[in-house]
Amino acid sequence: MSEERSGKSGRILAIYSKLLNGLTVNKTEEAEYFGVSVKSIQRDLEDIRMFLAEQSVQGGAIGELVYDPLDKGYRLEQSAGIRLGNEETLAVCKILLDSRAFTKKEMMDILDKLVANCVPRRNQKLITDLIANERFHYIEPLHKKVFLDKLMKLGEAVRECRVIRIRYTKMKGKATVERKLWPLAVMFSEFYFYLVGFIEGIDREKAFENADDPFPTIYRIDRIENLEVTDEHFNIPYADRFEEGEFRKRVQFMYGGRLRKVKFEYRGESIEAVLDRLPTAKVLAEEEGKYVVQAEVFGKGIDMWLRSQGDMVKIVDGCEG
């Protein structure tokens, strides 16, 4: 047996590593593996317990060592403040399933990791049972594309202000175009992830309906066929920086375009749903169940939503055909 495997320091580190990875430590099994007595393993666990207690006092709480009777061993119970609770994990799983953002394999892997890492073993079956039906009937997006690695590369390019080159398949006609972009943000909406960015070196008169449009272009990330992150950097003054939070308030279905105001009458059961859908919306008047609403929005996506409401909505001003 090697010095590293038999020495106390190496043994404690190996046990601690197992605990950090969510595994259960059985004293008898560890004693046999390291060729020491069960009492030695018990002392190792006590040393780990003392270390965790000291970390908690110093404000760097990791968790506590607890005995799990189901597995007949010790595991690391993470501190409540640094992990999702059972209820939070269930909520996140439900939101993920409803998003339908990933292939089935990706979604199942993410859900399994969430439950395994955030939920104590004794509660894991409860959470998995509560999402079992939705997991079974999960329908992956039609594009069936795996793009998580691309998502991370784009995020890094945004953070580092690095120019990118992409080959992109358009929605209409399936034509492929080459673009050199200043990536500004990665966003998610209505089943898809999007890249928001400024196009560099394009004839705006030919490419855009409004050549003077100062707002960025939006690309579905699953339609990016090729991505190159260059060593070239771009610079946008802080005062002119892109704020995705403000942009999200004013965009519907990720259809970009000029900033505009729309006014409409709403006769429906839930004005709250309208105000949640349109964060910039304001109720200008209310009378006998009819609301006059005004919202500031980007592009034509709002027109699609308004038309989808049927007789509940009557356009007053600002809608495009």
PDB file of C-alpha atoms in Angstrom:
ATOM      1  CA  MET A   1       0.000   0.000   0.000  1.00  0.00           C
ATOM      2  CA  SER A   2       1.418   3.438  -0.988  1.00  0.00           C
ATOM      3  CA  GLU A   3       2.349   6.135   1.551  1.00  0.00           C
ATOM      4  CA  GLU A   4      -0.278   8.459   0.047  1.00  0.00           C
ATOM      5  CA  ARG A   5      -3.028   5.880   0.477  1.00  0.00           C
ATOM      6  CA  SER A   6      -2.040   4.786   3.985  1.00  0.00           C
ATOM      7  CA  GLY A   7      -1.021   8.126   5.507  1.00  0.00           C
ATOM      8  CA  LYS A   8      -3.600   9.870   7.678  1.00  0.00           C
ATOM      9  CA  SER A   9      -3.541  13.169   5.758  1.00  0.00           C
ATOM     10  CA  GLY A  10      -4.050  11.456   2.400  1.00  0.00           C
ATOM     11  CA  ARG A  11      -6.771   9.260   3.906  1.00  0.00           C
ATOM     12  CA  ILE A  12      -8.694  12.229   5.327  1.00  0.00           C
ATOM     13  CA  LEU A  13      -8.436  14.129   2.051  1.00  0.00           C
ATOM     14  CA  ALA A  14      -9.718  11.099   0.125  1.00  0.00           C
ATOM     15  CA  ILE A  15     -12.697  10.706   2.487  1.00  0.00           C
ATOM     16  CA  TYR A  16     -13.427  14.440   2.382  1.00  0.00           C
ATOM     17  CA  SER A  17     -13.313  14.385  -1.421  1.00  0.00           C
ATOM     18  CA  LYS A  18     -15.895  11.586  -1.457  1.00  0.00           C
ATOM     19  CA  LEU A  19     -18.161  13.595   0.831  1.00  0.00           C
ATOM     20  CA  LEU A  20     -17.846  16.727  -1.341  1.00  0.00           C
ATOM     21  CA  ASN A  21     -18.866  14.654  -4.363  1.00  0.00           C
ATOM     22  CA  GLY A  22     -22.087  13.603  -2.656  1.00  0.00           C
ATOM     23  CA  LEU A  23     -20.998  10.047  -1.833  1.00  0.00           C
ATOM     24  CA  THR A  24     -21.727   8.209   1.405  1.00  0.00           C
ATOM     25  CA  VAL A  25     -18.836   7.070   3.587  1.00  0.00           C
ATOM     26  CA  ASN A  26     -19.200   3.698   5.299  1.00  0.00           C
ATOM     27  CA  LYS A  27     -16.709   3.283   8.139  1.00  0.00           C
ATOM     28  CA  THR A  28     -16.234  -0.473   7.668  1.00  0.00           C
ATOM     29  CA  GLU A  29     -15.677  -0.198   3.915  1.00  0.00           C
ATOM     30  CA  GLU A  30     -13.208   2.658   4.332  1.00  0.00           C
ATOM     31  CA  ALA A  31     -11.325   0.762   7.063  1.00  0.00           C
ATOM     32  CA  GLU A  32     -10.941  -2.249   4.754  1.00  0.00           C
ATOM     33  CA  TYR A  33      -9.861  -0.087   1.827  1.00  0.00           C
ATOM     34  CA  PHE A  34      -7.185   1.814   3.755  1.00  0.00           C
ATOM     35  CA  GLY A  35      -6.116  -1.132   5.889  1.00  0.00           C
ATOM     36  CA  VAL A  36      -6.817   0.606   9.191  1.00  0.00           C
ATOM     37  CA  SER A  37      -9.227   0.089  12.069  1.00  0.00           C
ATOM     38  CA  VAL A  38     -12.810   1.327  12.103  1.00  0.00           C
ATOM     39  CA  LYS A  39     -11.830   3.534  15.045  1.00  0.00           C
ATOM     40  CA  SER A  40      -9.223   5.266  12.850  1.00  0.00           C
ATOM     41  CA  ILE A  41     -11.888   6.084  10.272  1.00  0.00           C
ATOM     42  CA  GLN A  42     -14.148   7.331  13.052  1.00  0.00           C
ATOM     43  CA  ARG A  43     -11.368   9.682  14.203  1.00  0.00           C
ATOM     44  CA  ASP A  44     -10.914  10.863  10.602  1.00  0.00           C
ATOM     45  CA  LEU A  45     -14.616  11.668  10.396  1.00  0.00           C
ATOM     46  CA  GLU A  46     -14.417  13.569  13.672  1.00  0.00           C
ATOM     47  CA  ASP A  47     -11.515  15.621  12.296  1.00  0.00           C
ATOM     48  CA  ILE A  48     -13.630  16.435   9.234  1.00  0.00           C
ATOM     49  CA  ARG A  49     -16.583  17.321  11.469  1.00  0.00           C
ATOM     50  CA  MET A  50     -14.399  19.713  13.486  1.00  0.00           C
ATOM     51  CA  PHE A  51     -13.081  21.316  10.288  1.00  0.00           C
ATOM     52  CA  LEU A  52     -16.627  21.892   9.043  1.00  0.00           C
ATOM     53  CA  ALA A  53     -17.604  23.432  12.372  1.00  0.00           C
ATOM     54  CA  GLU A  54     -14.614  25.806  12.244  1.00  0.00           C
ATOM     55  CA  GLN A  55     -15.538  26.820   8.686  1.00  0.00           C
ATOM     56  CA  SER A  56     -19.059  27.575   9.869  1.00  0.00           C
ATOM     57  CA  VAL A  57     -17.782  29.835  12.676  1.00  0.00           C
ATOM     58  CA  GLN A  58     -15.542  31.699  10.214  1.00  0.00           C
ATOM     59  CA  GLY A  59     -18.463  32.343   7.873  1.00  0.00           C
ATOM     60  CA  GLY A  60     -17.422  29.873   5.188  1.00  0.00           C
ATOM     61  CA  ALA A  61     -19.997  27.202   5.984  1.00  0.00           C
ATOM     62  CA  ILE A  62     -19.899  24.153   3.713  1.00  0.00           C
ATOM     63  CA  GLY A  63     -22.272  21.867   5.599  1.00  0.00           C
ATOM     64  CA  GLU A  64     -22.381  19.305   8.340  1.00  0.00           C
ATOM     65  CA  LEU A  65     -21.560  15.633   8.578  1.00  0.00           C
ATOM     66  CA  VAL A  66     -24.675  13.531   9.178  1.00  0.00           C
ATOM     67  CA  TYR A  67     -25.373   9.807   9.461  1.00  0.00           C
ATOM     68  CA  ASP A  68     -27.731   8.461   6.794  1.00  0.00           C
ATOM     69  CA  PRO A  69     -29.473   5.283   8.052  1.00  0.00           C
ATOM     70  CA  LEU A  70     -30.676   4.423   4.539  1.00  0.00           C
ATOM     71  CA  ASP A  71     -27.122   4.108   3.233  1.00  0.00           C
ATOM     72  CA  LYS A  72     -25.625   3.093   6.589  1.00  0.00           C
ATOM     73  CA  GLY A  73     -22.949   5.743   6.298  1.00  0.00           C
ATOM     74  CA  TYR A  74     -22.007   9.392   6.634  1.00  0.00           C
ATOM     75  CA  ARG A  75     -22.671  12.095   4.052  1.00  0.00           C
ATOM     76  CA  LEU A  76     -22.187  15.831   3.771  1.00  0.00           C
ATOM     77  CA  GLU A  77     -25.415  17.765   4.303  1.00  0.00           C
ATOM     78  CA  GLN A  78     -24.813  21.115   2.656  1.00  0.00           C
ATOM     79  CA  SER A  79     -25.778  24.246   4.552  1.00  0.00           C
ATOM     80  CA  ALA A  80     -29.255  25.481   3.622  1.00  0.00           C
ATOM     81  CA  GLY A  81     -27.919  28.906   2.679  1.00  0.00           C
ATOM     82  CA  ILE A  82     -25.613  27.629  -0.074  1.00  0.00           C
ATOM     83  CA  ARG A  83     -27.823  25.099  -1.841  1.00  0.00           C
ATOM     84  CA  LEU A  84     -31.316  24.988  -3.251  1.00  0.00           C
ATOM     85  CA  GLY A  85     -33.970  23.663  -0.901  1.00  0.00           C
ATOM     86  CA  ASN A  86     -36.364  20.850  -1.821  1.00  0.00           C
ATOM     87  CA  GLU A  87     -39.090  23.310  -2.803  1.00  0.00           C
ATOM     88  CA  GLU A  88     -36.704  25.456  -4.840  1.00  0.00           C
ATOM     89  CA  THR A  89     -35.315  22.411  -6.633  1.00  0.00           C
ATOM     90  CA  LEU A  90     -38.818  21.228  -7.509  1.00  0.00           C
ATOM     91  CA  ALA A  91     -39.713  24.692  -8.829  1.00  0.00           C
ATOM     92  CA  VAL A  92     -36.563  24.903 -10.981  1.00  0.00           C
ATOM     93  CA  CYS A  93     -37.186  21.398 -12.382  1.00  0.00           C
ATOM     94  CA  LYS A  94     -40.746  22.355 -13.334  1.00  0.00           C
ATOM     95  CA  ILE A  95     -39.564  25.557 -15.032  1.00  0.00           C
ATOM     96  CA  LEU A  96     -36.868  23.680 -16.941  1.00  0.00           C
ATOM     97  CA  LEU A  97     -39.331  21.048 -18.177  1.00  0.00           C
ATOM     98  CA  ASP A  98     -41.767  23.737 -19.300  1.00  0.00           C
ATOM     99  CA  SER A  99     -39.019  25.626 -21.143  1.00  0.00           C
ATOM    100  CA  ARG A 100     -38.394  22.696 -23.532  1.00  0.00           C
ATOM    101  CA  ALA A 101     -35.039  24.335 -24.208  1.00  0.00           C
ATOM    102  CA  PHE A 102     -32.837  21.240 -24.510  1.00  0.00           C
ATOM    103  CA  THR A 103     -32.701  17.840 -26.168  1.00  0.00           C
ATOM    104  CA  LYS A 104     -34.231  15.061 -24.107  1.00  0.00           C
ATOM    105  CA  LYS A 105     -30.862  13.658 -23.041  1.00  0.00           C
ATOM    106  CA  GLU A 106     -29.575  17.071 -21.974  1.00  0.00           C
ATOM    107  CA  MET A 107     -32.752  17.819 -20.036  1.00  0.00           C
ATOM    108  CA  MET A 108     -32.725  14.473 -18.199  1.00  0.00           C
ATOM    109  CA  ASP A 109     -29.041  14.905 -17.299  1.00  0.00           C
ATOM    110  CA  ILE A 110     -29.636  18.419 -15.930  1.00  0.00           C
ATOM    111  CA  LEU A 111     -32.640  17.276 -13.869  1.00  0.00           C
ATOM    112  CA  ASP A 112     -30.734  14.306 -12.451  1.00  0.00           C
ATOM    113  CA  LYS A 113     -27.816  16.536 -11.432  1.00  0.00           C
ATOM    114  CA  LEU A 114     -30.119  19.092  -9.825  1.00  0.00           C
ATOM    115  CA  VAL A 115     -31.865  16.472  -7.709  1.00  0.00           C
ATOM    116  CA  ALA A 116     -28.663  14.596  -6.812  1.00  0.00           C
ATOM    117  CA  ASN A 117     -26.776  17.723  -5.766  1.00  0.00           C
ATOM    118  CA  CYS A 118     -29.517  19.774  -4.124  1.00  0.00           C
ATOM    119  CA  VAL A 119     -31.894  17.300  -2.494  1.00  0.00           C
ATOM    120  CA  PRO A 120     -31.026  15.083   0.511  1.00  0.00           C
ATOM    121  CA  ARG A 121     -31.143  11.416  -0.396  1.00  0.00           C
ATOM    122  CA  ARG A 122     -34.190  10.796   1.783  1.00  0.00           C
ATOM    123  CA  ASN A 123     -36.204  13.340  -0.260  1.00  0.00           C
ATOM    124  CA  GLN A 124     -34.928  12.536  -3.742  1.00  0.00           C
ATOM    125  CA  LYS A 125     -37.638   9.984  -4.548  1.00  0.00           C
ATOM    126  CA  LEU A 126     -40.316  12.501  -3.580  1.00  0.00           C
ATOM    127  CA  ILE A 127     -38.935  15.098  -6.011  1.00  0.00           C
ATOM    128  CA  THR A 128     -38.379  12.593  -8.827  1.00  0.00           C
ATOM    129  CA  ASP A 129     -41.918  11.245  -8.374  1.00  0.00           C
ATOM    130  CA  LEU A 130     -43.353  14.772  -8.609  1.00  0.00           C
ATOM    131  CA  ILE A 131     -41.679  15.389 -11.984  1.00  0.00           C
ATOM    132  CA  ALA A 132     -41.824  11.801 -13.303  1.00  0.00           C
ATOM    133  CA  ASN A 133     -44.865  12.272 -15.560  1.00  0.00           C
ATOM    134  CA  GLU A 134     -43.503  15.448 -17.167  1.00  0.00           C
ATOM    135  CA  ARG A 135     -40.131  13.772 -17.660  1.00  0.00           C
ATOM    136  CA  PHE A 136     -41.773  10.808 -19.385  1.00  0.00           C
ATOM    137  CA  HIS A 137     -43.803  13.015 -21.728  1.00  0.00           C
ATOM    138  CA  TYR A 138     -41.046  15.566 -22.353  1.00  0.00           C
ATOM    139  CA  ILE A 139     -40.895  16.711 -25.979  1.00  0.00           C
ATOM    140  CA  GLU A 140     -37.547  18.049 -27.117  1.00  0.00           C
ATOM    141  CA  PRO A 141     -37.281  20.987 -29.561  1.00  0.00           C
ATOM    142  CA  LEU A 142     -37.605  20.117 -33.229  1.00  0.00           C
ATOM    143  CA  HIS A 143     -34.100  21.370 -34.035  1.00  0.00           C
ATOM    144  CA  LYS A 144     -32.605  18.618 -31.795  1.00  0.00           C
ATOM    145  CA  LYS A 145     -29.380  20.657 -31.562  1.00  0.00           C
ATOM    146  CA  VAL A 146     -26.835  20.359 -28.737  1.00  0.00           C
ATOM    147  CA  PHE A 147     -25.331  23.797 -28.183  1.00  0.00           C
ATOM    148  CA  LEU A 148     -24.358  24.186 -24.505  1.00  0.00           C
ATOM    149  CA  ASP A 149     -20.658  24.484 -25.419  1.00  0.00           C
ATOM    150  CA  LYS A 150     -21.544  27.215 -27.930  1.00  0.00           C
ATOM    151  CA  LEU A 151     -23.602  28.970 -25.261  1.00  0.00           C
ATOM    152  CA  MET A 152     -20.592  29.163 -22.959  1.00  0.00           C
ATOM    153  CA  LYS A 153     -18.258  30.403 -25.705  1.00  0.00           C
ATOM    154  CA  LEU A 154     -20.712  33.163 -26.563  1.00  0.00           C
ATOM    155  CA  GLY A 155     -21.048  34.117 -22.901  1.00  0.00           C
ATOM    156  CA  GLU A 156     -17.277  34.450 -22.598  1.00  0.00           C
ATOM    157  CA  ALA A 157     -17.123  36.521 -25.805  1.00  0.00           C
ATOM    158  CA  VAL A 158     -19.803  38.860 -24.404  1.00  0.00           C
ATOM    159  CA  ARG A 159     -17.945  39.245 -21.114  1.00  0.00           C
ATOM    160  CA  GLU A 160     -14.581  39.866 -22.803  1.00  0.00           C
ATOM    161  CA  CYS A 161     -15.983  42.123 -25.586  1.00  0.00           C
ATOM    162  CA  ARG A 162     -14.499  39.908 -28.304  1.00  0.00           C
ATOM    163  CA  VAL A 163     -15.631  40.088 -31.922  1.00  0.00           C
ATOM    164  CA  ILE A 164     -17.093  36.844 -33.306  1.00  0.00           C
ATOM    165  CA  ARG A 165     -17.756  35.397 -36.749  1.00  0.00           C
ATOM    166  CA  ILE A 166     -20.740  33.144 -37.347  1.00  0.00           C
ATOM    167  CA  ARG A 167     -22.376  31.230 -40.165  1.00  0.00           C
ATOM    168  CA  TYR A 168     -26.114  31.475 -39.607  1.00  0.00           C
ATOM    169  CA  THR A 169     -29.149  29.799 -41.177  1.00  0.00           C
ATOM    170  CA  LYS A 170     -32.007  32.245 -41.581  1.00  0.00           C
ATOM    171  CA  MET A 171     -35.592  31.397 -40.613  1.00  0.00           C
ATOM    172  CA  LYS A 172     -37.025  32.365 -43.999  1.00  0.00           C
ATOM    173  CA  GLY A 173     -35.786  30.449 -47.008  1.00  0.00           C
ATOM    174  CA  LYS A 174     -33.132  28.610 -44.974  1.00  0.00           C
ATOM    175  CA  ALA A 175     -30.419  30.761 -46.588  1.00  0.00           C
ATOM    176  CA  THR A 176     -27.031  30.758 -44.875  1.00  0.00           C
ATOM    177  CA  VAL A 177     -25.234  34.045 -44.178  1.00  0.00           C
ATOM    178  CA  GLU A 178     -21.853  34.986 -42.779  1.00  0.00           C
ATOM    179  CA  ARG A 179     -21.786  37.640 -40.060  1.00  0.00           C
ATOM    180  CA  LYS A 180     -19.127  39.457 -38.066  1.00  0.00           C
ATOM    181  CA  LEU A 181     -20.663  40.557 -34.767  1.00  0.00           C
ATOM    182  CA  TRP A 182     -20.170  42.457 -31.571  1.00  0.00           C
ATOM    183  CA  PRO A 183     -21.891  40.061 -29.131  1.00  0.00           C
ATOM    184  CA  LEU A 184     -23.833  41.948 -26.457  1.00  0.00           C
ATOM    185  CA  ALA A 185     -25.913  39.374 -24.577  1.00  0.00           C
ATOM    186  CA  VAL A 186     -27.147  35.783 -24.426  1.00  0.00           C
ATOM    187  CA  MET A 187     -30.869  35.564 -23.648  1.00  0.00           C
ATOM    188  CA  PHE A 188     -33.641  32.969 -23.392  1.00  0.00           C
ATOM    189  CA  SER A 189     -37.260  33.317 -24.483  1.00  0.00           C
ATOM    190  CA  GLU A 190     -40.094  31.083 -25.715  1.00  0.00           C
ATOM    191  CA  PHE A 191     -38.180  27.751 -26.018  1.00  0.00           C
ATOM    192  CA  TYR A 192     -34.956  29.165 -27.534  1.00  0.00           C
ATOM    193  CA  PHE A 193     -31.650  30.765 -26.566  1.00  0.00           C
ATOM    194  CA  TYR A 194     -30.675  33.894 -28.468  1.00  0.00           C
ATOM    195  CA  LEU A 195     -27.569  35.942 -29.182  1.00  0.00           C
ATOM    196  CA  VAL A 196     -28.031  39.713 -29.308  1.00  0.00           C
ATOM    197  CA  GLY A 197     -25.351  41.688 -31.153  1.00  0.00           C
ATOM    198  CA  PHE A 198     -24.353  44.447 -33.542  1.00  0.00           C
ATOM    199  CA  ILE A 199     -23.369  43.497 -37.083  1.00  0.00           C
ATOM    200  CA  GLU A 200     -20.024  44.824 -38.268  1.00  0.00           C
ATOM    201  CA  GLY A 201     -19.395  45.813 -41.891  1.00  0.00           C
ATOM    202  CA  ILE A 202     -22.882  45.310 -43.354  1.00  0.00           C
ATOM    203  CA  ASP A 203     -24.758  47.431 -45.895  1.00  0.00           C
ATOM    204  CA  ARG A 204     -27.600  48.597 -43.644  1.00  0.00           C
ATOM    205  CA  GLU A 205     -29.547  50.124 -46.550  1.00  0.00           C
ATOM    206  CA  LYS A 206     -29.838  46.701 -48.210  1.00  0.00           C
ATOM    207  CA  ALA A 207     -30.093  44.501 -45.130  1.00  0.00           C
ATOM    208  CA  PHE A 208     -32.520  46.412 -42.892  1.00  0.00           C
ATOM    209  CA  GLU A 209     -36.009  47.826 -43.270  1.00  0.00           C
ATOM    210  CA  ASN A 210     -34.796  50.844 -41.308  1.00  0.00           C
ATOM    211  CA  ALA A 211     -31.150  51.650 -42.038  1.00  0.00           C
ATOM    212  CA  ASP A 212     -31.067  54.035 -39.065  1.00  0.00           C
ATOM    213  CA  ASP A 213     -32.223  51.392 -36.578  1.00  0.00           C
ATOM    214  CA  PRO A 214     -29.793  51.806 -33.623  1.00  0.00           C
ATOM    215  CA  PHE A 215     -30.791  48.566 -31.921  1.00  0.00           C
ATOM    216  CA  PRO A 216     -28.994  45.199 -32.127  1.00  0.00           C
ATOM    217  CA  THR A 217     -29.913  42.143 -34.196  1.00  0.00           C
ATOM    218  CA  ILE A 218     -31.143  38.889 -32.646  1.00  0.00           C
ATOM    219  CA  TYR A 219     -30.007  35.372 -33.615  1.00  0.00           C
ATOM    220  CA  ARG A 220     -31.276  31.985 -32.459  1.00  0.00           C
ATOM    221  CA  ILE A 221     -28.238  30.163 -31.117  1.00  0.00           C
ATOM    222  CA  ASP A 222     -29.350  26.735 -32.368  1.00  0.00           C
ATOM    223  CA  ARG A 223     -29.238  28.208 -35.918  1.00  0.00           C
ATOM    224  CA  ILE A 224     -25.592  29.241 -35.612  1.00  0.00           C
ATOM    225  CA  GLU A 225     -23.853  26.597 -37.712  1.00  0.00           C
ATOM    226  CA  ASN A 226     -20.303  27.810 -37.132  1.00  0.00           C
ATOM    227  CA  LEU A 227     -18.806  30.034 -34.452  1.00  0.00           C
ATOM    228  CA  GLU A 228     -15.365  31.645 -34.283  1.00  0.00           C
ATOM    229  CA  VAL A 229     -14.359  33.818 -31.359  1.00  0.00           C
ATOM    230  CA  THR A 230     -11.588  36.144 -32.582  1.00  0.00           C
ATOM    231  CA  ASP A 231      -8.807  37.936 -30.710  1.00  0.00           C
ATOM    232  CA  GLU A 232     -10.250  41.271 -31.851  1.00  0.00           C
ATOM    233  CA  HIS A 233     -11.962  43.380 -29.192  1.00  0.00           C
ATOM    234  CA  PHE A 234     -14.708  45.983 -29.492  1.00  0.00           C
ATOM    235  CA  ASN A 235     -15.491  48.866 -27.212  1.00  0.00           C
ATOM    236  CA  ILE A 236     -18.846  50.395 -26.307  1.00  0.00           C
ATOM    237  CA  PRO A 237     -18.877  53.384 -23.916  1.00  0.00           C
ATOM    238  CA  TYR A 238     -20.383  52.534 -20.551  1.00  0.00           C
ATOM    239  CA  ALA A 239     -23.169  55.072 -21.034  1.00  0.00           C
ATOM    240  CA  ASP A 240     -24.197  53.279 -24.261  1.00  0.00           C
ATOM    241  CA  ARG A 241     -23.892  49.724 -22.927  1.00  0.00           C
ATOM    242  CA  PHE A 242     -26.579  47.191 -23.807  1.00  0.00           C
ATOM    243  CA  GLU A 243     -28.830  46.377 -20.850  1.00  0.00           C
ATOM    244  CA  GLU A 244     -30.546  43.042 -21.464  1.00  0.00           C
ATOM    245  CA  GLY A 245     -32.872  43.559 -18.499  1.00  0.00           C
ATOM    246  CA  GLU A 246     -34.325  46.725 -20.010  1.00  0.00           C
ATOM    247  CA  PHE A 247     -34.388  45.149 -23.478  1.00  0.00           C
ATOM    248  CA  ARG A 248     -36.294  42.107 -22.190  1.00  0.00           C
ATOM    249  CA  LYS A 249     -39.022  44.315 -20.743  1.00  0.00           C
ATOM    250  CA  ARG A 250     -39.764  45.680 -24.204  1.00  0.00           C
ATOM    251  CA  VAL A 251     -39.366  42.717 -26.558  1.00  0.00           C
ATOM    252  CA  GLN A 252     -41.925  40.028 -27.431  1.00  0.00           C
ATOM    253  CA  PHE A 253     -41.015  36.658 -29.010  1.00  0.00           C
ATOM    254  CA  MET A 254     -37.481  38.072 -29.456  1.00  0.00           C
ATOM    255  CA  TYR A 255     -38.522  40.083 -32.508  1.00  0.00           C
ATOM    256  CA  GLY A 256     -36.224  43.111 -32.609  1.00  0.00           C
ATOM    257  CA  GLY A 257     -36.892  46.457 -34.262  1.00  0.00           C
ATOM    258  CA  ARG A 258     -37.485  50.089 -33.485  1.00  0.00           C
ATOM    259  CA  LEU A 259     -38.763  51.287 -30.132  1.00  0.00           C
ATOM    260  CA  ARG A 260     -42.464  52.162 -30.249  1.00  0.00           C
ATOM    261  CA  LYS A 261     -45.517  52.709 -28.078  1.00  0.00           C
ATOM    262  CA  VAL A 262     -48.754  50.781 -28.481  1.00  0.00           C
ATOM    263  CA  LYS A 263     -52.139  51.469 -26.913  1.00  0.00           C
ATOM    264  CA  PHE A 264     -54.968  48.972 -26.736  1.00  0.00           C
ATOM    265  CA  GLU A 265     -58.191  48.142 -24.907  1.00  0.00           C
ATOM    266  CA  TYR A 266     -58.333  44.885 -22.989  1.00  0.00           C
ATOM    267  CA  ARG A 267     -61.489  43.028 -21.966  1.00  0.00           C
ATOM    268  CA  GLY A 268     -60.394  39.784 -20.377  1.00  0.00           C
ATOM    269  CA  GLU A 269     -60.332  37.851 -17.143  1.00  0.00           C
ATOM    270  CA  SER A 270     -56.808  38.739 -15.985  1.00  0.00           C
ATOM    271  CA  ILE A 271     -55.233  42.145 -16.425  1.00  0.00           C
ATOM    272  CA  GLU A 272     -52.415  40.810 -14.236  1.00  0.00           C
ATOM    273  CA  ALA A 273     -51.461  38.357 -17.002  1.00  0.00           C
ATOM    274  CA  VAL A 274     -51.247  41.242 -19.471  1.00  0.00           C
ATOM    275  CA  LEU A 275     -49.092  43.340 -17.147  1.00  0.00           C
ATOM    276  CA  ASP A 276     -46.826  40.365 -16.449  1.00  0.00           C
ATOM    277  CA  ARG A 277     -46.508  39.706 -20.182  1.00  0.00           C
ATOM    278  CA  LEU A 278     -45.691  43.370 -20.909  1.00  0.00           C
ATOM    279  CA  PRO A 279     -43.520  44.692 -18.035  1.00  0.00           C
ATOM    280  CA  THR A 280     -43.582  48.256 -19.408  1.00  0.00           C
ATOM    281  CA  ALA A 281     -47.392  48.303 -19.663  1.00  0.00           C
ATOM    282  CA  LYS A 282     -49.438  50.847 -17.737  1.00  0.00           C
ATOM    283  CA  VAL A 283     -53.194  50.944 -17.208  1.00  0.00           C
ATOM    284  CA  LEU A 284     -54.314  54.399 -18.366  1.00  0.00           C
ATOM    285  CA  ALA A 285     -57.999  53.917 -17.609  1.00  0.00           C
ATOM    286  CA  GLU A 286     -60.478  51.326 -16.327  1.00  0.00           C
ATOM    287  CA  GLU A 287     -64.234  51.244 -16.748  1.00  0.00           C
ATOM    288  CA  GLU A 288     -66.707  48.355 -16.385  1.00  0.00           C
ATOM    289  CA  GLY A 289     -64.111  45.643 -16.968  1.00  0.00           C
ATOM    290  CA  LYS A 290     -62.434  47.438 -19.883  1.00  0.00           C
ATOM    291  CA  TYR A 291     -58.810  48.501 -19.456  1.00  0.00           C
ATOM    292  CA  VAL A 292     -56.941  50.991 -21.632  1.00  0.00           C
ATOM    293  CA  VAL A 293     -53.310  49.894 -21.648  1.00  0.00           C
ATOM    294  CA  GLN A 294     -50.155  51.473 -23.087  1.00  0.00           C
ATOM    295  CA  ALA A 295     -46.770  49.778 -23.427  1.00  0.00           C
ATOM    296  CA  GLU A 296     -43.335  50.638 -24.788  1.00  0.00           C
ATOM    297  CA  VAL A 297     -41.966  47.817 -26.947  1.00  0.00           C
ATOM    298  CA  PHE A 298     -39.374  46.874 -29.536  1.00  0.00           C
ATOM    299  CA  GLY A 299     -40.300  45.589 -32.993  1.00  0.00           C
ATOM    300  CA  LYS A 300     -43.281  43.672 -34.322  1.00  0.00           C
ATOM    301  CA  GLY A 301     -43.483  40.871 -31.785  1.00  0.00           C
ATOM    302  CA  ILE A 302     -46.138  42.807 -29.876  1.00  0.00           C
ATOM    303  CA  ASP A 303     -48.407  42.738 -32.942  1.00  0.00           C
ATOM    304  CA  MET A 304     -48.323  38.932 -32.949  1.00  0.00           C
ATOM    305  CA  TRP A 305     -49.269  38.820 -29.285  1.00  0.00           C
ATOM    306  CA  LEU A 306     -52.078  41.371 -29.622  1.00  0.00           C
ATOM    307  CA  ARG A 307     -53.633  39.487 -32.541  1.00  0.00           C
ATOM    308  CA  SER A 308     -53.432  36.235 -30.562  1.00  0.00           C
ATOM    309  CA  GLN A 309     -55.766  37.718 -27.928  1.00  0.00           C
ATOM    310  CA  GLY A 310     -58.727  37.838 -30.324  1.00  0.00           C
ATOM    311  CA  ASP A 311     -61.824  39.697 -29.131  1.00  0.00           C
ATOM    312  CA  MET A 312     -60.267  40.476 -25.759  1.00  0.00           C
ATOM    313  CA  VAL A 313     -58.081  43.160 -27.358  1.00  0.00           C
ATOM    314  CA  LYS A 314     -58.925  46.186 -29.487  1.00  0.00           C
ATOM    315  CA  ILE A 315     -56.039  48.196 -30.939  1.00  0.00           C
ATOM    316  CA  VAL A 316     -56.225  51.917 -30.249  1.00  0.00           C
ATOM    317  CA  ASP A 317     -52.873  53.158 -31.539  1.00  0.00           C
ATOM    318  CA  GLY A 318     -49.409  52.002 -32.573  1.00  0.00           C
ATOM    319  CA  CYS A 319     -50.000  48.521 -34.027  1.00  0.00           C
ATOM    320  CA  GLU A 320     -48.472  47.661 -37.407  1.00  0.00           C
ATOM    321  CA  GLY A 321     -50.124  45.436 -39.945  1.00  0.00           C
TER     322      GLY A 321
END
